[in-house]
Amino acid sequence: MLLAAFWFFATLMLLFSLSVVLLRNPVSCAMSLVMSFICLAALYVTLDATFIGVIQVLVYAGAVMVLFLFIIMLLDLREEKSRRLNFGVTLGGVLVVAAFLSIMTQVILSNPAFAIPTPTIAGPQLSDVKMIGMTLFHSFRLPFEVIGVLLLSATVGVVVLSRRTLR
């Protein structure tokens, strides 16, 4: 049952991801991206990562996409007009994608790390939140603090740049 749900949400996520690329209306693209994020959250839940799934919905499908929709509506973007396909460019794109997929397949098949079965997860002795916190603050303390300083400086930069007159 769980495997069927995984493949169902994976297929839905791919379909919505394709619609993000193929649709011409920016609002429709953004809504398709929201659905793709929700399907990704469902995939996380099927993989027993409930906390990541909830965070995916709250942060990406909620906050980030609301910001995207706000910007799209603020800029008053219209539907993109269809263009004629350039055969040479389309053929070049298809060849690049085929070459990329071929190289990725060769790398995956030749790497012995992908042949090793993944270890089973031990029983949940710690909650997801506690495990993420322990990992962040014990194993990745310096990168976590560097990212915090970077986000703070970006926030200060945005505030300074958003002022109409600089002193």
Short mmCIF file of C-alpha atoms in Angstrom, two decimals:
data_model
loop_
_atom_site.label_atom_id
_atom_site.label_comp_id
_atom_site.label_asym_id
_atom_site.label_seq_id
_atom_site.Cartn_x
_atom_site.Cartn_y
_atom_site.Cartn_z
CA MET A 1 0.00 0.00 0.00
CA LEU A 2 2.79 2.40 0.94
CA LEU A 3 4.71 1.59 -2.23
CA ALA A 4 1.62 2.24 -4.35
CA ALA A 5 1.13 5.60 -2.59
CA PHE A 6 4.79 6.46 -3.20
CA TRP A 7 4.50 5.80 -6.94
CA PHE A 8 1.15 7.59 -7.14
CA PHE A 9 2.55 10.77 -5.56
CA ALA A 10 5.79 10.48 -7.53
CA THR A 11 3.81 10.34 -10.78
CA LEU A 12 1.65 13.28 -9.72
CA MET A 13 4.72 15.27 -8.77
CA LEU A 14 6.30 14.65 -12.17
CA LEU A 15 3.10 15.65 -13.98
CA PHE A 16 2.77 18.88 -11.99
CA SER A 17 6.46 19.59 -12.50
CA LEU A 18 6.03 19.21 -16.25
CA SER A 19 3.06 21.54 -16.16
CA VAL A 20 5.23 24.15 -14.42
CA VAL A 21 7.52 24.11 -17.43
CA LEU A 22 4.89 23.74 -20.14
CA LEU A 23 2.09 26.10 -19.04
CA ARG A 24 2.14 29.69 -20.31
CA ASN A 25 0.21 31.47 -17.55
CA PRO A 26 2.50 32.41 -14.61
CA VAL A 27 -0.25 31.96 -12.00
CA SER A 28 -1.05 28.48 -13.37
CA CYS A 29 2.66 27.65 -13.25
CA ALA A 30 2.87 28.79 -9.64
CA MET A 31 -0.19 26.76 -8.66
CA SER A 32 1.29 23.71 -10.39
CA LEU A 33 4.47 24.28 -8.40
CA VAL A 34 2.41 24.35 -5.19
CA MET A 35 0.86 21.01 -6.12
CA SER A 36 4.30 19.64 -6.93
CA PHE A 37 5.52 20.70 -3.48
CA ILE A 38 2.51 19.09 -1.83
CA CYS A 39 3.15 15.83 -3.71
CA LEU A 40 6.79 16.00 -2.61
CA ALA A 41 5.61 16.39 0.99
CA ALA A 42 3.43 13.31 0.53
CA LEU A 43 6.49 11.45 -0.75
CA TYR A 44 8.35 12.44 2.41
CA VAL A 45 5.49 11.12 4.51
CA THR A 46 5.50 7.80 2.62
CA LEU A 47 9.25 7.58 3.31
CA ASP A 48 8.54 7.97 7.05
CA ALA A 49 9.94 11.50 7.24
CA THR A 50 6.84 13.18 8.59
CA PHE A 51 8.60 16.23 10.01
CA ILE A 52 10.27 17.03 6.68
CA GLY A 53 6.91 16.60 4.94
CA VAL A 54 5.22 19.04 7.30
CA ILE A 55 8.05 21.55 6.93
CA GLN A 56 7.84 21.14 3.14
CA VAL A 57 4.17 22.12 3.20
CA LEU A 58 4.60 24.96 5.68
CA VAL A 59 7.69 26.57 4.21
CA TYR A 60 7.64 25.87 0.49
CA ALA A 61 3.99 25.26 -0.39
CA GLY A 62 2.92 27.92 2.10
CA ALA A 63 5.29 30.79 2.58
CA VAL A 64 7.51 30.69 -0.48
CA MET A 65 4.70 30.10 -2.96
CA VAL A 66 2.55 32.83 -1.44
CA LEU A 67 5.52 35.14 -1.93
CA PHE A 68 5.86 33.98 -5.57
CA LEU A 69 2.15 34.54 -6.24
CA PHE A 70 2.31 37.96 -4.59
CA ILE A 71 5.23 38.96 -6.81
CA ILE A 72 3.53 37.61 -9.95
CA MET A 73 0.38 39.57 -9.19
CA LEU A 74 2.36 42.67 -8.17
CA LEU A 75 4.29 42.67 -11.44
CA ASP A 76 1.05 41.97 -13.35
CA LEU A 77 2.61 39.31 -15.53
CA ARG A 78 0.50 38.22 -18.47
CA GLU A 79 0.27 34.94 -20.25
CA GLU A 80 3.28 34.37 -22.48
CA LYS A 81 2.53 34.33 -26.19
CA SER A 82 3.35 31.12 -27.96
CA ARG A 83 6.35 31.13 -30.25
CA ARG A 84 7.20 29.00 -33.21
CA LEU A 85 9.56 26.18 -32.39
CA ASN A 86 13.03 26.43 -33.82
CA PHE A 87 13.82 22.91 -35.01
CA GLY A 88 17.58 23.25 -34.53
CA VAL A 89 17.29 24.56 -31.00
CA THR A 90 14.74 21.90 -30.06
CA LEU A 91 16.91 19.13 -31.49
CA GLY A 92 19.95 20.52 -29.65
CA GLY A 93 17.99 20.58 -26.39
CA VAL A 94 16.81 17.01 -26.85
CA LEU A 95 20.38 15.89 -27.58
CA VAL A 96 21.71 17.65 -24.47
CA VAL A 97 19.03 16.05 -22.29
CA ALA A 98 19.72 12.61 -23.82
CA ALA A 99 23.46 13.02 -23.22
CA PHE A 100 22.85 14.12 -19.64
CA LEU A 101 20.57 11.16 -18.93
CA SER A 102 23.05 8.78 -20.53
CA ILE A 103 25.92 10.08 -18.40
CA MET A 104 23.80 9.96 -15.23
CA THR A 105 22.78 6.39 -15.96
CA GLN A 106 26.40 5.34 -16.51
CA VAL A 107 27.52 7.02 -13.29
CA ILE A 108 24.73 5.43 -11.26
CA LEU A 109 25.31 1.96 -12.71
CA SER A 110 29.09 2.10 -12.29
CA ASN A 111 29.14 3.41 -8.73
CA PRO A 112 29.24 0.56 -6.21
CA ALA A 113 27.68 2.77 -3.54
CA PHE A 114 24.33 2.45 -5.29
CA ALA A 115 24.50 -1.37 -5.21
CA ILE A 116 24.79 -1.58 -1.43
CA PRO A 117 21.41 -2.08 0.21
CA THR A 118 20.43 0.71 2.52
CA PRO A 119 20.44 -0.14 6.19
CA THR A 120 17.14 -0.45 7.89
CA ILE A 121 16.17 2.34 10.17
CA ALA A 122 16.14 1.39 13.81
CA GLY A 123 13.03 2.01 15.82
CA PRO A 124 12.21 5.63 16.49
CA GLN A 125 14.03 6.19 19.76
CA LEU A 126 14.23 9.93 19.06
CA SER A 127 11.67 12.08 17.34
CA ASP A 128 12.40 13.58 13.92
CA VAL A 129 12.66 17.08 15.37
CA LYS A 130 15.13 16.00 18.05
CA MET A 131 17.26 14.09 15.52
CA ILE A 132 17.38 17.08 13.16
CA GLY A 133 18.28 19.39 16.03
CA MET A 134 20.99 17.03 17.25
CA THR A 135 22.43 16.76 13.74
CA LEU A 136 22.36 20.51 13.14
CA PHE A 137 23.86 21.55 16.44
CA HIS A 138 26.41 18.74 16.83
CA SER A 139 27.61 17.76 13.37
CA PHE A 140 26.91 20.92 11.37
CA ARG A 141 27.29 23.68 13.95
CA LEU A 142 29.64 25.93 11.95
CA PRO A 143 27.75 25.75 8.61
CA PHE A 144 24.49 26.36 10.48
CA GLU A 145 25.89 29.50 12.13
CA VAL A 146 27.46 30.71 8.87
CA ILE A 147 24.10 30.38 7.13
CA GLY A 148 22.48 32.32 9.97
CA VAL A 149 24.97 35.18 9.60
CA LEU A 150 24.52 35.11 5.80
CA LEU A 151 20.73 35.34 6.14
CA LEU A 152 21.05 38.19 8.65
CA SER A 153 23.37 40.13 6.32
CA ALA A 154 20.99 39.50 3.39
CA THR A 155 18.09 40.79 5.47
CA VAL A 156 20.02 43.94 6.43
CA GLY A 157 20.99 44.39 2.76
CA VAL A 158 17.38 44.14 1.63
CA VAL A 159 16.30 46.69 4.22
CA VAL A 160 19.05 49.08 3.15
CA LEU A 161 18.35 48.64 -0.56
CA SER A 162 14.60 49.02 -0.14
CA ARG A 163 14.96 52.52 1.27
CA ARG A 164 14.09 55.13 -1.29
CA THR A 165 16.90 57.52 -0.45
CA LEU A 166 20.30 56.52 0.78
CA ARG A 167 21.98 58.70 3.33
#
